[in-house]
Every structure is written in C-alpha cells, then in structure tokens.
CSV table of C-alpha atoms in Angstrom, one decimal:
chain,number,residue,atom,x,y,z
D,1,MET,CA,69.7,80.1,109.7
D,2,ASP,CA,71.9,79.0,106.8
D,3,ALA,CA,75.1,80.8,105.8
D,4,ALA,CA,73.6,82.9,103.0
D,5,ASP,CA,70.8,84.1,105.2
D,6,ALA,CA,73.2,85.0,108.0
D,7,LEU,CA,75.4,86.9,105.6
D,8,ALA,CA,72.3,88.8,104.3
D,9,LEU,CA,71.4,89.7,107.9
D,10,LEU,CA,75.0,90.9,108.5
D,11,LEU,CA,74.8,93.3,105.5
D,12,SER,CA,71.4,94.7,106.6
D,13,ALA,CA,71.1,97.9,108.7
D,14,GLN,CA,70.4,95.9,111.8
D,15,GLY,CA,73.3,93.6,111.2
D,16,ARG,CA,75.7,96.4,110.6
D,17,VAL,CA,74.9,98.2,113.8
D,18,ASN,CA,75.6,95.1,115.9
D,19,PRO,CA,77.3,92.4,113.9
D,20,TYR,CA,78.5,90.1,116.7
D,21,PRO,CA,75.4,87.9,117.1
D,22,THR,CA,75.4,87.3,113.3
D,23,TYR,CA,79.0,86.4,113.4
D,24,GLU,CA,78.2,83.6,115.7
D,25,ARG,CA,75.4,82.4,113.4
D,26,LEU,CA,78.0,82.2,110.6
D,27,ARG,CA,80.6,80.6,112.8
D,28,ALA,CA,78.2,77.8,113.6
D,29,HIS,CA,78.7,76.6,110.0
D,30,GLY,CA,82.5,76.6,110.4
D,31,PRO,CA,85.5,78.9,110.3
D,32,VAL,CA,85.1,79.3,106.5
D,33,VAL,CA,81.5,79.1,105.1
D,34,GLN,CA,80.3,79.1,101.6
D,35,ALA,CA,77.6,81.7,101.0
D,36,GLY,CA,77.4,81.6,97.2
D,37,PRO,CA,78.8,79.7,94.1
D,38,VAL,CA,82.3,81.3,94.6
D,39,PHE,CA,81.6,83.5,97.6
D,40,TYR,CA,82.9,82.6,101.1
D,41,ALA,CA,82.9,84.2,104.6
D,42,VAL,CA,85.8,83.7,107.0
D,43,THR,CA,85.1,83.9,110.8
D,44,GLY,CA,88.0,81.8,112.2
D,45,TYR,CA,91.1,83.6,113.6
D,46,ALA,CA,93.7,81.1,112.3
D,47,GLU,CA,92.0,80.9,108.9
D,48,ALA,CA,91.8,84.7,108.5
D,49,ASP,CA,95.4,85.2,109.7
D,50,GLU,CA,96.7,82.6,107.2
D,51,ILE,CA,94.6,83.8,104.3
D,52,LEU,CA,95.7,87.4,104.7
D,53,ARG,CA,99.3,86.2,104.5
D,54,ASP,CA,98.8,83.7,101.7
D,55,PRO,CA,100.2,85.0,98.4
D,56,ARG,CA,97.4,83.1,96.5
D,57,PHE,CA,94.9,85.7,97.9
D,58,GLY,CA,95.0,89.3,96.8
D,59,VAL,CA,92.8,92.3,96.5
D,60,MET,CA,90.6,92.8,93.5
D,61,ASP,CA,92.6,93.9,90.4
D,62,ASP,CA,91.4,95.9,87.4
D,63,GLU,CA,90.4,92.9,85.4
D,64,LEU,CA,88.1,91.7,88.1
D,65,ARG,CA,86.8,95.2,88.8
D,66,ASP,CA,85.8,95.3,85.1
D,67,GLN,CA,83.9,92.1,85.6
D,68,PHE,CA,82.2,92.8,88.9
D,69,LEU,CA,82.0,96.7,88.8
D,70,PRO,CA,81.5,97.7,85.2
D,71,GLY,CA,82.0,101.5,84.8
D,72,TRP,CA,84.1,101.7,88.0
D,73,ARG,CA,86.6,104.1,86.3
D,74,ASP,CA,83.8,106.7,86.1
D,75,SER,CA,83.5,106.7,89.9
D,76,PRO,CA,85.9,109.1,91.6
D,77,ALA,CA,85.6,107.1,94.8
D,78,VAL,CA,86.2,103.6,93.4
D,79,ALA,CA,88.9,104.9,91.1
D,80,SER,CA,90.7,106.7,93.9
D,81,ILE,CA,90.7,103.7,96.3
D,82,SER,CA,91.7,101.4,93.4
D,83,ARG,CA,94.7,103.4,92.4
D,84,SER,CA,96.1,103.5,96.0
D,85,MET,CA,98.2,100.9,97.9
D,86,LEU,CA,95.0,99.9,99.7
D,87,ARG,CA,93.6,98.1,96.7
D,88,THR,CA,96.6,97.0,94.6
D,89,ASN,CA,98.6,93.8,94.5
D,90,PRO,CA,102.4,93.3,94.2
D,91,PRO,CA,104.5,94.6,92.6
D,92,ASP,CA,102.5,97.9,92.4
D,93,HIS,CA,101.4,97.6,96.1
D,94,SER,CA,105.0,97.0,97.3
D,95,ARG,CA,106.3,99.9,95.1
D,96,MET,CA,103.8,102.4,96.5
D,97,ARG,CA,103.9,101.2,100.1
D,98,ARG,CA,107.7,101.5,100.2
D,99,LEU,CA,107.6,105.2,99.2
D,100,ALA,CA,105.4,106.1,102.2
D,101,ALA,CA,106.8,103.6,104.7
D,102,GLY,CA,109.6,105.8,105.9
D,103,ALA,CA,107.2,108.1,107.7
D,104,PHE,CA,105.8,105.2,109.8
D,105,THR,CA,108.9,103.5,111.1
D,106,PRO,CA,108.9,102.6,114.8
D,107,ARG,CA,111.6,105.2,115.5
D,108,ARG,CA,109.6,108.0,113.7
D,109,ILE,CA,106.4,107.0,115.6
D,110,ALA,CA,108.1,106.8,119.0
D,111,ALA,CA,109.5,110.3,118.3
D,112,MET,CA,105.9,111.6,117.9
D,113,ARG,CA,104.8,110.7,121.4
D,114,ASP,CA,105.4,114.1,122.9
D,115,VAL,CA,103.5,115.7,120.1
D,116,VAL,CA,100.6,113.4,120.6
D,117,VAL,CA,100.6,114.0,124.4
D,118,ALA,CA,100.6,117.8,123.8
D,119,GLN,CA,97.7,117.6,121.3
D,120,ALA,CA,95.7,115.3,123.6
D,121,ASP,CA,96.2,117.6,126.6
D,122,GLU,CA,95.1,120.6,124.6
D,123,LEU,CA,91.9,118.8,123.6
D,124,VAL,CA,91.2,117.8,127.2
D,125,ASP,CA,91.7,121.5,128.2
D,126,ALA,CA,89.1,122.5,125.6
D,127,MET,CA,86.7,119.8,126.8
D,128,LEU,CA,87.0,121.0,130.4
D,129,GLU,CA,86.3,124.6,129.3
D,130,ARG,CA,83.3,123.7,127.2
D,131,GLY,CA,81.9,121.2,129.8
D,132,ARG,CA,82.6,123.2,132.9
D,133,ASP,CA,78.9,123.7,133.7
D,134,GLY,CA,78.0,120.0,133.2
D,135,GLU,CA,77.0,120.6,129.5
D,136,PRO,CA,77.3,117.4,127.5
D,137,LEU,CA,80.0,117.2,124.8
D,138,ASP,CA,80.3,115.0,121.7
D,139,PHE,CA,83.4,113.0,122.4
D,140,MET,CA,83.7,112.1,118.7
D,141,ALA,CA,83.7,115.8,117.6
D,142,ASP,CA,85.7,117.1,120.5
D,143,PHE,CA,88.4,114.5,120.9
D,144,ALA,CA,88.2,111.3,118.8
D,145,TYR,CA,88.3,113.1,115.5
D,146,PRO,CA,90.6,116.1,116.1
D,147,LEU,CA,93.4,114.1,117.8
D,148,PRO,CA,94.2,111.6,115.0
D,149,VAL,CA,93.4,114.1,112.2
D,150,GLY,CA,95.8,116.6,113.7
D,151,VAL,CA,98.6,114.0,113.8
D,152,ILE,CA,98.2,112.7,110.3
D,153,CYS,CA,97.7,116.2,108.9
D,154,ALA,CA,101.0,117.2,110.5
D,155,LEU,CA,102.7,114.2,108.8
D,156,LEU,CA,101.2,115.1,105.4
D,157,GLY,CA,101.8,118.8,105.8
D,158,VAL,CA,98.1,119.8,105.8
D,159,PRO,CA,97.6,123.3,107.3
D,160,ALA,CA,95.8,123.2,110.7
D,161,ALA,CA,93.1,125.5,109.5
D,162,ASP,CA,92.0,122.9,106.9
D,163,ARG,CA,91.6,120.0,109.3
D,164,PRO,CA,87.8,120.5,109.9
D,165,LEU,CA,87.1,120.0,106.2
D,166,PHE,CA,88.0,116.3,106.2
D,167,ARG,CA,85.6,114.7,108.6
D,168,ARG,CA,82.6,115.0,106.2
D,169,TRP,CA,84.6,114.3,103.1
D,170,ALA,CA,86.1,111.2,104.6
D,171,ALA,CA,82.8,110.0,106.0
D,172,ASP,CA,81.3,110.3,102.5
D,173,LEU,CA,84.2,108.6,100.7
D,174,THR,CA,84.5,105.6,103.1
D,175,GLY,CA,81.0,104.4,102.2
D,176,VAL,CA,82.7,102.9,99.1
D,177,LEU,CA,84.5,100.4,101.5
D,178,GLU,CA,81.3,98.8,102.5
D,179,PRO,CA,80.6,95.3,101.0
D,180,GLU,CA,77.4,96.6,99.4
D,181,ILE,CA,76.7,100.1,98.3
D,182,THR,CA,73.6,101.7,96.7
D,183,PRO,CA,73.8,104.1,93.7
D,184,GLU,CA,72.8,106.9,96.1
D,185,GLU,CA,75.5,106.0,98.5
D,186,LEU,CA,78.0,105.7,95.7
D,187,ALA,CA,77.1,109.3,94.6
D,188,VAL,CA,77.8,110.5,98.1
D,189,ALA,CA,81.1,108.7,98.1
D,190,ASP,CA,82.0,110.2,94.7
D,191,ARG,CA,81.3,113.6,96.1
D,192,GLY,CA,83.7,113.0,99.0
D,193,ALA,CA,86.4,111.7,96.7
D,194,THR,CA,86.1,114.6,94.4
D,195,GLU,CA,86.5,117.1,97.2
D,196,LEU,CA,89.5,115.3,98.6
D,197,ARG,CA,91.2,114.9,95.3
D,198,GLY,CA,90.6,118.5,94.5
D,199,TYR,CA,92.1,119.5,97.9
D,200,PHE,CA,95.2,117.4,97.4
D,201,ALA,CA,95.7,118.5,93.8
D,202,GLU,CA,96.0,122.1,95.2
D,203,LEU,CA,98.3,121.0,98.0
D,204,VAL,CA,100.6,119.1,95.5
D,205,GLU,CA,101.0,122.3,93.4
D,206,ALA,CA,101.7,124.3,96.6
D,207,ARG,CA,104.4,121.8,97.6
D,208,ARG,CA,106.0,122.1,94.1
D,209,ARG,CA,106.2,125.8,94.6
D,210,ALA,CA,107.3,125.7,98.2
D,211,PRO,CA,108.7,122.3,99.4
D,212,ALA,CA,108.4,121.4,103.0
D,213,ASP,CA,109.5,118.7,105.4
D,214,ASP,CA,106.4,116.6,105.1
D,215,LEU,CA,105.2,113.4,103.4
D,216,THR,CA,103.3,115.2,100.7
D,217,THR,CA,106.5,117.0,99.5
D,218,ALA,CA,108.4,113.7,99.6
D,219,LEU,CA,105.8,111.9,97.4
D,220,VAL,CA,105.6,114.9,95.0
D,221,GLN,CA,109.3,114.9,94.5
D,222,VAL,CA,109.3,111.1,93.8
D,223,HIS,CA,106.6,111.6,91.2
D,224,ASP,CA,108.3,114.6,89.6
D,225,ALA,CA,111.6,112.8,89.4
D,226,ASP,CA,110.2,109.5,87.9
D,227,GLY,CA,106.6,109.1,87.1
D,228,ALA,CA,107.2,105.3,86.7
D,229,ARG,CA,107.8,105.1,90.4
D,230,LEU,CA,104.6,107.0,91.3
D,231,SER,CA,102.1,108.2,88.6
D,232,GLY,CA,100.0,111.3,89.0
D,233,ASP,CA,96.8,109.3,89.7
D,234,GLU,CA,98.7,107.2,92.3
D,235,LEU,CA,100.0,110.3,94.0
D,236,LEU,CA,96.6,111.8,94.5
D,237,ALA,CA,95.0,108.4,95.4
D,238,ASN,CA,97.6,107.6,98.0
D,239,LEU,CA,97.5,111.0,99.6
D,240,VAL,CA,93.7,110.6,99.9
D,241,VAL,CA,94.0,107.1,101.4
D,242,LEU,CA,96.8,108.1,103.8
D,243,LEU,CA,94.7,111.0,105.1
D,244,VAL,CA,91.5,109.0,105.5
D,245,ALA,CA,93.1,105.8,106.8
D,246,GLY,CA,95.3,107.9,109.1
D,247,PHE,CA,92.4,109.1,111.2
D,248,GLU,CA,89.2,107.1,110.5
D,249,THR,CA,90.5,103.9,112.1
D,250,THR,CA,91.9,105.7,115.2
D,251,THR,CA,88.8,107.9,115.5
D,252,ASN,CA,86.7,104.7,115.7
D,253,LEU,CA,89.2,103.0,118.1
D,254,LEU,CA,89.0,106.0,120.5
D,255,GLY,CA,85.2,106.1,120.4
D,256,ASN,CA,84.6,102.4,120.7
D,257,GLY,CA,87.3,102.1,123.3
D,258,LEU,CA,85.9,104.8,125.6
D,259,VAL,CA,82.5,103.2,125.6
D,260,VAL,CA,84.0,99.9,126.6
D,261,LEU,CA,86.1,101.4,129.4
D,262,LEU,CA,83.2,103.4,130.8
D,263,ALA,CA,81.3,100.2,131.0
D,264,HIS,CA,84.1,98.4,132.9
D,265,ASP,CA,84.8,100.5,136.1
D,266,ARG,CA,87.4,98.3,137.6
D,267,ALA,CA,89.5,98.0,134.4
D,268,ALA,CA,89.2,101.7,133.9
D,269,GLU,CA,90.4,102.4,137.5
D,270,ALA,CA,93.4,100.1,137.0
D,271,LEU,CA,94.4,102.0,133.8
D,272,ARG,CA,93.8,105.4,135.5
D,273,GLY,CA,96.4,104.5,138.2
D,274,HIS,CA,98.8,102.6,135.9
D,275,PRO,CA,99.1,104.1,132.4
D,276,GLU,CA,101.9,101.6,131.8
D,277,PHE,CA,99.1,99.1,131.2
D,278,ALA,CA,98.0,101.0,128.1
D,279,ALA,CA,99.5,98.8,125.5
D,280,GLY,CA,97.6,95.6,126.7
D,281,TYR,CA,94.4,97.6,127.0
D,282,VAL,CA,94.6,99.0,123.5
D,283,ASP,CA,95.2,95.5,122.0
D,284,GLU,CA,92.3,94.1,123.9
D,285,LEU,CA,90.1,97.0,122.8
D,286,LEU,CA,91.1,96.4,119.2
D,287,ARG,CA,90.2,92.7,119.7
D,288,TYR,CA,86.9,93.3,121.6
D,289,ASP,CA,85.3,95.9,119.3
D,290,SER,CA,87.5,96.3,116.2
D,291,PRO,CA,87.3,99.7,114.4
D,292,VAL,CA,87.8,97.7,111.1
D,293,GLN,CA,85.5,94.7,110.9
D,294,LEU,CA,86.3,93.2,107.5
D,295,THR,CA,88.4,93.1,104.4
D,296,SER,CA,88.1,91.0,101.2
D,297,ARG,CA,90.4,88.8,99.1
D,298,MET,CA,90.2,87.1,95.7
D,299,SER,CA,92.1,83.8,95.1
D,300,SER,CA,94.4,83.4,92.2
D,301,ALA,CA,94.9,79.6,92.7
D,302,PRO,CA,93.1,76.8,94.4
D,303,ALA,CA,93.5,76.5,98.2
D,304,SER,CA,92.0,74.7,101.1
D,305,TYR,CA,90.9,76.4,104.3
D,306,GLY,CA,88.4,75.5,107.1
D,307,GLY,CA,87.8,72.1,105.5
D,308,LEU,CA,86.7,73.6,102.2
D,309,ASP,CA,88.3,73.5,98.8
D,310,LEU,CA,88.4,77.0,97.4
D,311,PRO,CA,88.7,77.2,93.6
D,312,ALA,CA,90.7,79.9,91.9
D,313,GLY,CA,88.6,83.0,91.5
D,314,SER,CA,86.9,82.6,94.9
D,315,TRP,CA,85.9,85.8,96.6
D,316,LEU,CA,86.3,85.9,100.4
D,317,ILE,CA,84.9,88.3,102.9
D,318,VAL,CA,87.4,88.1,105.8
D,319,LEU,CA,85.5,89.1,108.9
D,320,LEU,CA,88.2,90.5,111.2
D,321,GLY,CA,85.7,91.4,113.9
D,322,ALA,CA,84.5,87.8,114.0
D,323,ALA,CA,88.0,86.4,113.9
D,324,ASN,CA,88.9,88.5,116.9
D,325,ARG,CA,86.2,86.8,118.8
D,326,ASP,CA,87.0,83.2,117.8
D,327,ALA,CA,86.8,81.2,121.1
D,328,ARG,CA,89.4,78.8,119.7
D,329,ARG,CA,91.9,81.6,119.9
D,330,TYR,CA,90.5,83.7,122.8
D,331,PRO,CA,88.5,81.9,125.5
D,332,GLU,CA,85.4,83.7,126.6
D,333,PRO,CA,85.8,86.1,123.7
D,334,GLU,CA,82.7,88.2,124.6
D,335,ARG,CA,84.5,89.2,127.9
D,336,PHE,CA,86.7,92.4,127.9
D,337,ASP,CA,89.9,91.3,129.6
D,338,PRO,CA,93.0,93.5,129.1
D,339,TRP,CA,95.1,91.0,131.0
D,340,ARG,CA,94.6,88.3,128.5
D,341,PRO,CA,97.9,86.6,127.4
D,342,GLN,CA,99.1,86.9,123.8
D,343,ILE,CA,96.6,89.4,122.5
D,344,HIS,CA,97.3,89.8,118.7
D,345,PRO,CA,94.1,91.2,117.1
D,346,LEU,CA,93.6,91.1,113.4
D,347,SER,CA,92.1,94.6,113.4
D,348,PHE,CA,94.9,96.0,111.3
D,349,GLY,CA,95.0,93.0,109.0
D,350,ALA,CA,98.0,90.8,108.4
D,351,GLY,CA,100.5,90.1,105.6
D,352,PRO,CA,101.5,92.5,102.9
D,353,HIS,CA,98.5,94.8,103.4
D,354,TYR,CA,99.0,95.1,107.2
D,355,CYS,CA,98.0,98.6,108.1
D,356,LEU,CA,100.9,101.0,107.5
D,357,GLY,CA,99.8,103.3,110.3
D,358,ALA,CA,99.0,100.6,112.9
D,359,GLY,CA,101.9,101.7,115.1
D,360,LEU,CA,100.7,105.3,115.0
D,361,ALA,CA,97.1,104.4,115.8
D,362,ARG,CA,98.3,102.3,118.8
D,363,LEU,CA,100.5,105.2,120.0
D,364,GLU,CA,97.6,107.7,119.9
D,365,ALA,CA,95.3,105.3,121.8
D,366,GLN,CA,97.9,104.4,124.3
D,367,VAL,CA,98.4,108.1,125.1
D,368,ALA,CA,94.7,109.0,124.9
D,369,PHE,CA,93.0,106.5,127.3
D,370,PRO,CA,95.2,106.9,130.4
D,371,LEU,CA,95.2,110.7,129.9
D,372,LEU,CA,91.4,110.9,129.6
D,373,LEU,CA,90.8,108.7,132.6
D,374,GLY,CA,93.6,110.3,134.6
D,375,ARG,CA,92.6,113.9,134.0
D,376,LEU,CA,88.8,113.4,133.9
D,377,PRO,CA,87.9,110.8,136.6
D,378,GLY,CA,84.3,111.9,136.3
D,379,LEU,CA,84.1,111.3,132.6
D,380,ALA,CA,80.7,109.6,131.9
D,381,LEU,CA,78.2,108.9,129.1
D,382,ALA,CA,75.5,111.6,128.9
D,383,GLY,CA,73.1,109.8,126.7
D,384,ARG,CA,72.8,106.9,124.2
D,385,PRO,CA,75.7,106.9,121.7
D,386,GLU,CA,74.7,106.7,118.1
D,387,ARG,CA,76.3,104.1,115.9
D,388,ARG,CA,77.1,104.7,112.3
D,389,VAL,CA,75.2,102.3,110.1
D,390,ARG,CA,78.5,100.9,108.7
D,391,LEU,CA,80.1,97.5,108.9
D,392,THR,CA,83.6,97.8,107.5
D,393,LEU,CA,84.5,100.9,109.6
D,394,ARG,CA,82.7,100.4,112.9
D,395,GLY,CA,82.3,103.5,115.0
D,396,TYR,CA,80.0,106.1,116.5
D,397,ALA,CA,78.4,109.1,114.8
D,398,THR,CA,78.0,110.8,118.1
D,399,LEU,CA,79.1,110.0,121.6
D,400,PRO,CA,77.7,112.4,124.3
D,401,VAL,CA,79.7,112.7,127.5
D,402,THR,CA,80.0,114.9,130.5
D,403,VAL,CA,83.6,115.6,131.7
D,404,GLY,CA,83.1,116.4,135.4
D,405,GLU,CA,86.0,118.1,137.3
D,406,GLU,CA,89.7,117.7,136.5
D,407,SER,CA,91.5,115.5,138.9
D,408,PRO,CA,93.8,117.4,141.3
D,409,LEU,CA,96.2,114.4,141.3
D,410,THR,CA,97.3,114.7,137.7
D,411,ASP,CA,99.9,116.7,135.9
D,412,ARG,CA,99.3,117.4,132.2
D,413,GLY,CA,99.6,114.1,130.4
D,414,THR,CA,100.9,112.2,133.4
D,415,PRO,CA,98.3,110.5,135.6
D,416,THR,CA,99.7,109.7,139.1
D,417,GLY,CA,98.7,108.8,142.6
D,418,ALA,CA,96.1,106.1,142.2
D,419,ALA,CA,96.5,102.7,143.7
D,420,PRO,CA,96.4,99.6,141.5
D,421,ALA,CA,93.0,98.0,141.3
D,422,THR,CA,92.4,94.3,141.3
D,423,PRO,CA,91.3,93.3,137.8
C-alpha cells in the first residue's frame, strides 16, 4: 500500500476507529512520508517532536484558510477555533496564551488535588448507588465526562447546573478538528459552536455585572480594559476552547485508560495497591492510546526531516498516536508497560502549542485511576465499548461497566492495604 492509499484508509471510518495498523503501513515508508504534492504525514517520534518545536512550522493562518477553506468566516465553528490560541501563531498566540496561563501554573494545579479527589469520590458514590443491583452503567456519562467538566467549569466560573449542557455542544463542535469534514458534519459543528458562543456571551455579561474569582472574569476584565490585548471575538473563542479542551481530552484519557487497565489485570492490581505509581501509569496510558491522535502544521520556510526536503508551504499532518508508538523511541510499542523508562508521550503536543491544561489533565487521571481501582475492585466491562468515529480526538461514545461491591479496605480517595504485584 503506498502512502497516499494508507492515508486515505486512515481517514476512512474503519481507519478512524482503529488507526494503529494504518500507522504502521505509513511508517513502512519512513518517519515522514509524502502523500501529495505538498502534503506529508509524520509518524516518527523524533521528527514529530522536532517539527512541533521548529519555528518554521506553524498552524494555518488566515491567508492560508482563505486559500484552502474559502468562506470559513461564515462558519461559526471554524471561525471560533481560528480566533482562539489553538489555531493562531505568534505573536497573537503568545499574547492570548499568556492571559490564561496563570490559571494553569503547577502551583495552582497542585492546589486543586483535594477538589479533584472530592469530586471523584462523589462520582464513585453515585456509581455505587446506581449500580448496586449489578445494573450496567455508562462510565463515560457517569464518570469520565462529569469529573473533568466539573473541574474546568469551576475554573471558568460556570454554574454547576449548566454542566450537562456542554457534552453535546462540545461533541458537535469538535468535529471541525477532524482532518476531513463533510458539509453535513460542518453544519453540526456550527450548531455546537453557536450554542457555546451564545452561552459564553451571556456569561460574559453576567461577569461584567457581578465579577467573581474565576478565569472568565479575569479575561473579561482584560478585554474591557484594553481590547488590543484581547478582542471580543478572541474572548469568546478562547472561552469556548478552554472549556472544550479542558474536558474533551481528559474524558477520552479516562475512558481509553480504563479499558486498557481492565485488560491488564496485573498492572491494575499493582496500581490498586500503590497509587504512588499513578504518574508513570498515566504517561504510559497517554502513550499507548493517546486521546489526541494528530495535529497539523504548515511550513513557512524550507526544511528537511526524515530524509525529505520539505518546501515552504508544505502541509504536515503530525500523527501523535503514531509517534507515540515509534519503536525507535519505545521498544515493543504495542505493549502496555507503565514501568518503561523515560516515558514522554507527545499526546499533549510540544513546543509553543503544548497543551495549556496538560498538567490538570494528568492530575485528574492520576487521582481517578487509583481511586476507581481501589474503591471498586470488581469494576468490569459490561459489554462492548462503542468507539466514536473520530481520529483527532480518540475516545468512546459509550463504555458500559458494572461496579461490583466497594472495597472494605479503602478510605474515601485513599486506597490502602494491597500488597505490591509483580509487573
């Protein structure tokens, strides 16, 4: 299979549900492969890491959007994403990112651990109550979505009663992040963007009338003091992206990770008894089945990677999920091994666009997995999970589980008493 055919397979429904075999077909042609006149796919870890840090490569700007996506300004979804820090280059990207970065410092994130533990415990309590008679639950709806959405909504100052609104709106909007999108899918994404922008427009006005100690208020005050630092369109676009990015990736990490752990009994048992292993586990879960599988870059100057000369104007699809399984970087990459040395997955990107909320996502997962395994030793799949037909954001639509009985050896949020298992 040549590179163009492999890439076409990757973008098909079959390829999106399970991209890993197709990644290897692409990798057989090299760590960087040409799939069109100025179109390239990157599967190598070292190449992906360097390209994401290379200032010659950036995200698509307005001029290129006008060329490749005529009429994009008429799409609420494309316009919203394009006006946010997610899809802008320096200096605009740096300016917007700096305004939000204070909410995601390591100190601020560490201070949220108790809040995350309390929210996770409450969700497990509710799962035990609903599943007490052996009734299956949907882990995605009952835990993987409400935990991260509750945390990011608290940061943004979104009322708790409004949190259930966002799952469908975000699912609709994020279709625009796929490498290819049909007019019908774009209409759905536009609907989600319109709902989200409308919601945040109302929240912005509410914070003008009654400021609060939250990130929305802080950004509103920056805009109102100096629109050159943050325009009105940028304010709404970044609130939408902060909300959606703040839970979508973590929701997928929790769902993907739970399925992996339930398929690896000995590894799960070790984590159950030793929650201090959680950081290594989460990094390996990110590597093994990344919740974000790809990003894209455009070159502003000639460059050479993977033995190829890339002219200015090259368009690269950087396959993070493939890079995380590059055998040159991770021997036996198809094997889940939380005791690997030097696990540094590219799941949150690298360089200037490294995910602003990566530390928060890691914290939530590091809390969630030991707590779930510790309090619910009988947690098990109750049917076949349903994958979303998405490539960029890889996750489950539904994940049926049974919870069993709560362990008598656990305190809330603090698994204890299990002996270490041999990995």
